[in-house]
Short mmCIF file of C-alpha atoms and ligand atoms in Angstrom, two decimals:
data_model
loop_
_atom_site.label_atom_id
_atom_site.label_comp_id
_atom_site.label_asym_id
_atom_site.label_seq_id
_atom_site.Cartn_x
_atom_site.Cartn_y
_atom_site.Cartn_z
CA UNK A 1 6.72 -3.67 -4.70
CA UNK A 2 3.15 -2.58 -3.08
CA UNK A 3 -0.10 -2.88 -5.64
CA UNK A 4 1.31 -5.49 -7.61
CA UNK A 5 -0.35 -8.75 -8.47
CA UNK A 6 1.26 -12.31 -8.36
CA UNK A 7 1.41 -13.71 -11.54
CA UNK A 8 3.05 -17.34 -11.52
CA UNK A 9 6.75 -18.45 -11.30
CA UNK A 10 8.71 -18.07 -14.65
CA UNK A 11 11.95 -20.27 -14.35
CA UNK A 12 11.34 -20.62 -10.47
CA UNK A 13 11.32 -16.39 -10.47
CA UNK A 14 8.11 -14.49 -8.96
CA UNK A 15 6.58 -12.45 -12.03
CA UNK A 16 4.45 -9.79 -10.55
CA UNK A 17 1.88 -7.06 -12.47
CA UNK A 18 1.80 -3.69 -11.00
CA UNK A 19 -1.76 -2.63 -10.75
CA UNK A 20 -0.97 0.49 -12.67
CA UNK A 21 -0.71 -1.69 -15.82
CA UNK A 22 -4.08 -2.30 -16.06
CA UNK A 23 -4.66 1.33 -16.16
CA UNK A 24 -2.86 1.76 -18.90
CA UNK A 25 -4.68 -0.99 -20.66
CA UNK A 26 -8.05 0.71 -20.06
CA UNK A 27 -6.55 4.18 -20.79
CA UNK A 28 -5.56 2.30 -24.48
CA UNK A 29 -9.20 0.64 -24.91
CA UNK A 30 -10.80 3.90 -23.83
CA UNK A 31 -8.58 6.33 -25.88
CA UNK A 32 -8.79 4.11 -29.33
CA UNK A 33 -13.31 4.53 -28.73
CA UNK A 34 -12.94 8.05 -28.11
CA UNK A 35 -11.10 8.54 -31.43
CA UNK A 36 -13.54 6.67 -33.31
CA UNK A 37 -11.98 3.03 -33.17
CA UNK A 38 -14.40 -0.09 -33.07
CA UNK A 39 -14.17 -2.46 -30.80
CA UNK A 40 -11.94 -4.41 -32.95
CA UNK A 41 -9.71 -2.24 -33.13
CA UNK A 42 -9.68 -1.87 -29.47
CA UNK A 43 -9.14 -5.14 -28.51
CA UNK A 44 -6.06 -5.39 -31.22
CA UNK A 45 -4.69 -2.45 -29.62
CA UNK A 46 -4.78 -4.22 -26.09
CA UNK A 47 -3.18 -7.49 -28.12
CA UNK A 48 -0.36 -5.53 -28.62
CA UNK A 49 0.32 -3.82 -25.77
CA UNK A 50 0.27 -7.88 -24.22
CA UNK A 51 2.50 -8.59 -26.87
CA UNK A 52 4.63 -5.49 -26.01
CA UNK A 53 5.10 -6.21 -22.11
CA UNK A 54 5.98 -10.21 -23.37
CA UNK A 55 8.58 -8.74 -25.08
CA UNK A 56 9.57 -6.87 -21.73
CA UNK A 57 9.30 -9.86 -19.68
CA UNK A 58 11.80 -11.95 -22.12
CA UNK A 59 14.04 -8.55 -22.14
CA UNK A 60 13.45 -9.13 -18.12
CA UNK A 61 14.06 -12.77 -18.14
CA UNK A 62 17.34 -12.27 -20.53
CA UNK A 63 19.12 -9.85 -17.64
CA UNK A 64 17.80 -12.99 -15.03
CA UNK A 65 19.05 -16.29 -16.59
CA UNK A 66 22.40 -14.45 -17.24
CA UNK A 67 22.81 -12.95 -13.77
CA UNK A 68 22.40 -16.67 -12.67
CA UNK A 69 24.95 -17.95 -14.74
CA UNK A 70 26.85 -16.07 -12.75
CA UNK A 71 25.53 -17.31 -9.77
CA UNK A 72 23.20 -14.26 -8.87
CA UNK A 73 19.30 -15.25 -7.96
CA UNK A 74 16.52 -12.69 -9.00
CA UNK A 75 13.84 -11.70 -6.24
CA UNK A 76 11.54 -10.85 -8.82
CA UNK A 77 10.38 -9.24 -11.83
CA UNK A 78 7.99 -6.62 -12.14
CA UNK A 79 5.71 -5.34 -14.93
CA UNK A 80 4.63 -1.63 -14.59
CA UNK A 81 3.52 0.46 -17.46
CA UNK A 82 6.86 2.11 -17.63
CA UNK A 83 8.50 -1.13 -18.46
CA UNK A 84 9.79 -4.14 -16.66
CA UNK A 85 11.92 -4.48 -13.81
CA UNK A 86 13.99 -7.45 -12.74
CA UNK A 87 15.31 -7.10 -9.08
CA UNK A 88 18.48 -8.89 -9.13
CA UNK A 89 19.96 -9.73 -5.21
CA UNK A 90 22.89 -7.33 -6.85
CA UNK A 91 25.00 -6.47 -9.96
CA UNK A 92 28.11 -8.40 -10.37
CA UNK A 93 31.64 -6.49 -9.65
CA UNK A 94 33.21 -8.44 -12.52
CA UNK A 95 32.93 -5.55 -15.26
CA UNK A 96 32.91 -8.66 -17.85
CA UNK A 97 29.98 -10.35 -16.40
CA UNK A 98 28.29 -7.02 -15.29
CA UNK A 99 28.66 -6.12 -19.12
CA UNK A 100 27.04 -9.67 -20.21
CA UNK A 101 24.10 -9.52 -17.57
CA UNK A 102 23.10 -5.81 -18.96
CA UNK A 103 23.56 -6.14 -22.53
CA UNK A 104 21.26 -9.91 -22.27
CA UNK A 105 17.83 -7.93 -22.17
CA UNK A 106 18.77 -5.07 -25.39
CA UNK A 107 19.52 -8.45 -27.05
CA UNK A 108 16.65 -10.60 -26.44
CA UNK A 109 14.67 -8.00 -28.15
CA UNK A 110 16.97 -7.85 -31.08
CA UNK A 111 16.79 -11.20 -31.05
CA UNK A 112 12.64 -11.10 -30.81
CA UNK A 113 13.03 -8.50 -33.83
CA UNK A 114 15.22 -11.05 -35.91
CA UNK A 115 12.73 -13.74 -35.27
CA UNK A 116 10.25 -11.34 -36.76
CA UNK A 117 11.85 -10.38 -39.57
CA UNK A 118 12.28 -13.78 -40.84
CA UNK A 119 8.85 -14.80 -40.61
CA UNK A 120 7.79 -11.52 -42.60
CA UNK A 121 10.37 -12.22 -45.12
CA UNK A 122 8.82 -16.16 -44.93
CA UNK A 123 5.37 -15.55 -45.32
CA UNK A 124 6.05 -12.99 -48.54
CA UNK A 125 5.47 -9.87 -46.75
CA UNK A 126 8.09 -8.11 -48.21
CA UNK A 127 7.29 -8.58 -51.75
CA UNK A 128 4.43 -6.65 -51.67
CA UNK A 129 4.94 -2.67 -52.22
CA UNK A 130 6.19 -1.44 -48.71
CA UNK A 131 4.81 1.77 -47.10
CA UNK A 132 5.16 3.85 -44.43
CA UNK A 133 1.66 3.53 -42.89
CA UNK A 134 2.05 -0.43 -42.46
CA UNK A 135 4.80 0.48 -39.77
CA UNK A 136 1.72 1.51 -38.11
CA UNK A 137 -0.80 -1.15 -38.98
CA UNK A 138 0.49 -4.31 -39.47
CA UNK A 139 0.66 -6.21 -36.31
CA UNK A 140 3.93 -7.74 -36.50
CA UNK A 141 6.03 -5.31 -38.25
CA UNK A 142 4.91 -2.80 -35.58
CA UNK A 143 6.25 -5.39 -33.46
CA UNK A 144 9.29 -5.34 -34.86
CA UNK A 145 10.04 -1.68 -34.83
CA UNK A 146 8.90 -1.42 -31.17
CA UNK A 147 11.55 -3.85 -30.04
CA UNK A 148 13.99 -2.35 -31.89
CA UNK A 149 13.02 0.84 -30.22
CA UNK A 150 13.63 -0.87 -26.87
CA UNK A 151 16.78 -1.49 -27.86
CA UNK A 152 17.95 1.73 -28.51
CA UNK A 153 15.93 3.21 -26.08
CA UNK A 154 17.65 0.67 -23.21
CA UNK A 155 20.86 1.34 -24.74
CA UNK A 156 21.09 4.96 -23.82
CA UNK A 157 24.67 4.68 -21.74
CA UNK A 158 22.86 6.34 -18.88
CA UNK A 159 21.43 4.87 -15.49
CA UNK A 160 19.42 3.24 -14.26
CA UNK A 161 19.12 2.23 -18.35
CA UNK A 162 21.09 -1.14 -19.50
CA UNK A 163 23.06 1.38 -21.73
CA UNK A 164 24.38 2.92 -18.21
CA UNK A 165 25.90 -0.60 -17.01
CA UNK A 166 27.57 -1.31 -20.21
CA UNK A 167 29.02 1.71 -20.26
CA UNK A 168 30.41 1.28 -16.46
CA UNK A 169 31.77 -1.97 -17.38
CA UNK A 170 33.41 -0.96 -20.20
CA UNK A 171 34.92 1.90 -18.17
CA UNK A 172 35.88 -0.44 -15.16
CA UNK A 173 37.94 -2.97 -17.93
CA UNK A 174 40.21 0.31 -17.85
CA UNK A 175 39.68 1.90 -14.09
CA UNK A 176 38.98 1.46 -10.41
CA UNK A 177 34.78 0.68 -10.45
CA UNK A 178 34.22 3.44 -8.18
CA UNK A 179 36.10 5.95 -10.54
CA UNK A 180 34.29 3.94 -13.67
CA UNK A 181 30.88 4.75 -11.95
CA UNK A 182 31.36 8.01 -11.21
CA UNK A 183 32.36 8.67 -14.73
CA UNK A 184 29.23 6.76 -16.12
CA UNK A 185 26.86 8.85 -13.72
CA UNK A 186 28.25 12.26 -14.70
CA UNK A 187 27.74 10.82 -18.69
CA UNK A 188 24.38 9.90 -17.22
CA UNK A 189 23.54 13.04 -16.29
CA UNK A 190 24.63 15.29 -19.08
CA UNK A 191 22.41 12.93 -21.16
CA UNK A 192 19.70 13.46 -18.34
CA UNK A 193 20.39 17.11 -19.39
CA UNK A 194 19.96 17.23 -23.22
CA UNK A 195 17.04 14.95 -22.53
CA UNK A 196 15.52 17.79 -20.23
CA UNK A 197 16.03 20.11 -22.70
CA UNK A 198 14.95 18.13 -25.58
CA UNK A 199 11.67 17.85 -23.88
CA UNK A 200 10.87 20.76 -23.75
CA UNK A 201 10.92 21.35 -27.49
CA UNK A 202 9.76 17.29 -28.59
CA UNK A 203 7.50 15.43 -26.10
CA UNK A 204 7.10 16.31 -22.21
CA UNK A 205 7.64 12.63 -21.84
CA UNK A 206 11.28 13.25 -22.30
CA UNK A 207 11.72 15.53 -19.24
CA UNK A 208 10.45 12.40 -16.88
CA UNK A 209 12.64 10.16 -18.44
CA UNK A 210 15.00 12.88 -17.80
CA UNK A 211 14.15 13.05 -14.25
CA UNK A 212 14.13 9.25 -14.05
CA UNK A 213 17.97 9.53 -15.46
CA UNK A 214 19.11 11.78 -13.23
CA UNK A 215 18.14 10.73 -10.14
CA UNK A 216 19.30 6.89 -10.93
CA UNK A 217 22.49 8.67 -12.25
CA UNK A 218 22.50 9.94 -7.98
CA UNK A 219 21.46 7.07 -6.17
CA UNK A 220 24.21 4.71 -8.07
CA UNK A 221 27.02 6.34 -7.84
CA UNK A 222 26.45 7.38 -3.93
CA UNK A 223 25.59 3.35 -3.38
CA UNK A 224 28.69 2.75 -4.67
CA UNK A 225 30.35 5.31 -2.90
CA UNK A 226 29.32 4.09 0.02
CA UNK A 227 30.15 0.45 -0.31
CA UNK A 228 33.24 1.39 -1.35
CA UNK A 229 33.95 3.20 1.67
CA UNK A 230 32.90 0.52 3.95
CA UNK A 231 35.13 -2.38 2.33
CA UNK A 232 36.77 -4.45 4.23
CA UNK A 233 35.01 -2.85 7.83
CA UNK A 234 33.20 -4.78 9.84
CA UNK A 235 30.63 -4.03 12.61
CA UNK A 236 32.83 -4.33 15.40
CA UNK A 237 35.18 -1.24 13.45
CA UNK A 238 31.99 0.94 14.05
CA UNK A 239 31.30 -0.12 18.06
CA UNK A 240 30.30 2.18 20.16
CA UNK A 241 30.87 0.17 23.71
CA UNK A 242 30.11 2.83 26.14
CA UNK A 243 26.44 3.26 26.40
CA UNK A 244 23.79 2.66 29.36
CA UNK A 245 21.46 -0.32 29.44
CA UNK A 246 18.81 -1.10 31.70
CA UNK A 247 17.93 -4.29 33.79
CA UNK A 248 14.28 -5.63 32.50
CA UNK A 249 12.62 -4.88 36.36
CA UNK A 250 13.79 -1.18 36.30
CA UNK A 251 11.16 0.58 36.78
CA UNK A 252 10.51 3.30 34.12
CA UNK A 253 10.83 6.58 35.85
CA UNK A 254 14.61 5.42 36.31
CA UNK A 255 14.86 4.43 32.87
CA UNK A 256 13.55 8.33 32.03
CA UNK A 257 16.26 9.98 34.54
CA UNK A 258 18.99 8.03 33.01
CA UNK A 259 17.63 8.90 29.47
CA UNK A 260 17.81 12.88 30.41
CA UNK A 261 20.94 12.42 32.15
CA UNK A 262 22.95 11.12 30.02
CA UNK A 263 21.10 11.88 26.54
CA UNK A 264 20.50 8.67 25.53
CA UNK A 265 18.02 7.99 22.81
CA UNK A 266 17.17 4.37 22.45
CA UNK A 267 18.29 2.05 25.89
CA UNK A 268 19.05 -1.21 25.61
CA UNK A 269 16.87 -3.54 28.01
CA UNK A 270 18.70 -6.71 29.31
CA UNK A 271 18.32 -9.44 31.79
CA UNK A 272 21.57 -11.25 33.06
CA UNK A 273 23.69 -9.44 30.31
CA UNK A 274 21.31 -11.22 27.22
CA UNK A 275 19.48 -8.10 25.08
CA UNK A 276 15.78 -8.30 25.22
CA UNK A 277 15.03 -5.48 23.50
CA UNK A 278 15.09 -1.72 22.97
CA UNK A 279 13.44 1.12 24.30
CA UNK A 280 13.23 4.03 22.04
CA UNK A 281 12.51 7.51 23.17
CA UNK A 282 9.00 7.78 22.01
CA UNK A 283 8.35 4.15 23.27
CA UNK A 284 9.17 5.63 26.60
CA UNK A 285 7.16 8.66 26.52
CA UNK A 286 3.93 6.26 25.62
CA UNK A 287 5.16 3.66 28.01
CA UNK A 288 5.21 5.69 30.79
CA UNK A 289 1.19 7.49 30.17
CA UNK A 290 0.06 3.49 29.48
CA UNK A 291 1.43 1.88 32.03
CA UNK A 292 2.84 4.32 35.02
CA UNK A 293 6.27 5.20 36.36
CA UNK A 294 6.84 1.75 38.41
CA UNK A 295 6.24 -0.26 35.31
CA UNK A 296 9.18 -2.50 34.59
CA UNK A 297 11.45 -1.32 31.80
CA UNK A 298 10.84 -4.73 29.56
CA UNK A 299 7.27 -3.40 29.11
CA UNK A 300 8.19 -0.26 27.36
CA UNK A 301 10.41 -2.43 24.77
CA UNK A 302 9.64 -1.40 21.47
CA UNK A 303 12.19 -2.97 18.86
CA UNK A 304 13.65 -6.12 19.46
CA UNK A 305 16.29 -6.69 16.87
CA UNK A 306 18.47 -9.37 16.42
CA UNK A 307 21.70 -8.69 17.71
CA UNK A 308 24.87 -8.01 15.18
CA UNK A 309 27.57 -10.43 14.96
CA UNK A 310 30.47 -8.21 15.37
CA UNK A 311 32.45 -9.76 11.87
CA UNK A 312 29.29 -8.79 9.73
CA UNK A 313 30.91 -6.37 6.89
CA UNK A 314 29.25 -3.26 7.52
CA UNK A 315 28.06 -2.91 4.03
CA UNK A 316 25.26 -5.60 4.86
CA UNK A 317 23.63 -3.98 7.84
CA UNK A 318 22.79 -0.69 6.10
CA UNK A 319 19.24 -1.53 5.38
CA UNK A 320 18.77 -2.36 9.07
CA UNK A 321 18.42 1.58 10.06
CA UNK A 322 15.22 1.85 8.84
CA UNK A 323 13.44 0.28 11.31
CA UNK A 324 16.01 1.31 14.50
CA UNK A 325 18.40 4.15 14.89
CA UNK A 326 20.91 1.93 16.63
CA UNK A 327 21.30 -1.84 16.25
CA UNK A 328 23.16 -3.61 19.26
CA UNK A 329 25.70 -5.98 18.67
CA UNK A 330 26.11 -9.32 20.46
CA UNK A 331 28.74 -12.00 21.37
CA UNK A 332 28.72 -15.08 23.12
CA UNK A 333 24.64 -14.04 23.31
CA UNK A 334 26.02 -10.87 25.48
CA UNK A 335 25.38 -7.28 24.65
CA UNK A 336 29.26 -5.78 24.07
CA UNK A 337 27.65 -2.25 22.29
CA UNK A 338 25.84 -0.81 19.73
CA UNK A 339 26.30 0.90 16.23
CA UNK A 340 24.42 3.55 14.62
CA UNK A 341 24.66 5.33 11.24
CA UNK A 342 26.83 8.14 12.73
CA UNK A 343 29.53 5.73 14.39
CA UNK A 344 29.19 4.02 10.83
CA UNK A 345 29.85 7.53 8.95
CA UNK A 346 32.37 7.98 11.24
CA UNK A 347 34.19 5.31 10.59
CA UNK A 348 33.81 5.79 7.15
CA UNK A 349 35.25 9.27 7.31
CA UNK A 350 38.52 7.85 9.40
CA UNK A 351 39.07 5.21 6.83
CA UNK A 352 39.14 7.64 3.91
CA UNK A 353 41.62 9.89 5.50
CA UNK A 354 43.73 7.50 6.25
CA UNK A 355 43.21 6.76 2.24
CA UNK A 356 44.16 10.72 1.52
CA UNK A 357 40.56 11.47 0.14
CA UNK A 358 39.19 14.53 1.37
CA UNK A 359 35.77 14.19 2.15
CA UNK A 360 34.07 16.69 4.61
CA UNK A 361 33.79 15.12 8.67
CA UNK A 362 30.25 14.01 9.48
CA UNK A 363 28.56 15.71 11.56
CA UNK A 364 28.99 15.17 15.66
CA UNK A 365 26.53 12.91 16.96
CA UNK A 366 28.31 9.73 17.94
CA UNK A 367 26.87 10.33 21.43
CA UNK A 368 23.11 10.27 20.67
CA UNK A 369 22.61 6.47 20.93
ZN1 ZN B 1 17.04 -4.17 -19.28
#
């Protein structure tokens, strides 16, 4: 994530501070002066939000250690004021270990509040007459309550919240996962809803949360979607092998005619059948003004990326796109064609009607390489 500070390896995993979290640390110091606080008071405010965000980084660490029991490495984890986020290389399919790595973080904090509650029952602290106002102002029962408020809060059976997963596990013990998380999304977002609304009447703080929900609610179940629809394909399903390609000493004002003629985008450039590179329209365009119409077609190269195997499941080389429209593939270190998101959709669409789904036919553009 951009703007965030390096922290320091917790059990070999990168913990990272989002900038933003210091703003929220002088937005508490400055708020508790304005209302008349000392600067006692200040600084025990900003002790407890650090105690509050250690609490999110063992919630954080509880979802990590699990998902590696499972075999599952964490990239990192995150602290922004919103809360913590562990990025975890992926969610496990199992719905049983799925269900154990979401529900670890809800119960370190329970566990945190336990841990708590004994040492206020040790130390005496419930012998004395209890009130409402030490919820407030005694350190470590406020403490308490706040993880217990992360539980409930995290156990919301909407996404992106832990509550979401659990609830798409428990669904998948009893249906297809796609089917389970499309279920859990829709639950998701008619929480997202009442939320919304709920807002509106309570706290404004609601309707982002709201907003939050609903659009995690989206971008899960179409990821999942989407990798369900590409199991079992591989990049060679998706090939597109009849293109145009270039020879690296073309000169450029070829490399434009053939470009206009046939309506191709991005040209591969390649010297004795190995890929050098590619040459996307607007790499053309500036190619051409920089360096003249004679140039050789390798100058004008503007990507050059490594060529697909063609047994790579199609599911891994989504992320690829954003830096190229089309990726080529390569065998034996020869160019045999190219893929783009359209062949991929394509494919996509073929496979599920030869499933009986009925999903609308993506639009035609398998020709604009
Ligand atoms: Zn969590």
């Amino acid at each position: 994530m951009k703007w965030s500070w390096n922290l320091g390896k917790i059990f070999g995993i990168d913990l990272k501070i989002h900038l933003t979290f210091f703003f929220l640390l002088l937005w508490v110091g400055f708020s508790t002066i304005l209302n008349g606080g000392t600067t006692a008071v200040m600084l025990g405010e900003i002790v407890f939000i650090l105690a509050l965000f250690l609490s999110v980084v063992l919630h954080e660490l509880g979802h990590a250690l699990m998902a590696r029991r499972f075999g599952i490495a964490t990239r990192d984890i995150t602290l922004l004021p919103i809360g913590g986020v562990a990025r975890l290389e992926e969610m496990p399919e199992d719905p049983k270990e799925e269900f154990l790595v979401a529900a670890a973080g809800p119960a370190v904090n329970v566990l945190i509040a336990g841990v708590l509650f004994a040492g206020l029952l040790v130390t005496g602290f419930f012998n004395q007459p209890l009130s409402m106002n030490m919820l407030l102002e005694n350190f470590w029962l406020r403490l308490l309550s706040t993880n217990l408020i992360l539980v409930a809060f995290n156990l919301v059976p909407a996404f992106p919240m832990d509550g979401g997963r659990v609830l798409r596990a428990l669904l998948a013990t009893q249906m297809a996962h796609v089917k389970a998380t499309k279920l859990a999304a829709n639950i998701g977002r008619g929480i997202a809803v009442l939320m919304g609304i709920a807002g509106f009447f309570l706290n404004p703080w609601l309707i982002l949360t709201a907003l939050f929900v609903w659009s995690g609610a989206g971008a899960e179940a179409s990821t999942v979607e989407m990798k369900a629809g590409l199991e079992g394909l591989v990049v060679r399903d998706a090939l597109i092998n009849r293109f145009h390609q270039v020879e690296a000493n073309q000169p450029l004002d070829s490399v434009f005619q053939l470009s206009i003629q046939t309506g191709q985008q991005n040209i591969p450039v390649v010297s004795n059948g190995h890929l050098l590179g590619i040459i996307r329209r607007q790499d053309l365009l500036s190619a051409i003004e920089r360096l003249g119409q004679r140039a050789p077609a390798y100058g004008a190269i503007g990507v050059e990326p490594k060529g697909l195997d063609p047994e790579t499941p199609l599911a891994e080389v989504l992320p690829r796109f954003s830096t190229c429209r089309v990726q080529p593939v390569v065998e034996d270190r020869k160019l045999i064609g190219l893929i783009t998101p359209e062949s991929i959709q394509q494919r996509m669409w073929l496979n599920q009607r030869m499933n009986n789904t009925s999903t609308p036919p993506p639009s035609e553009k398998t020709d604009a390489v």
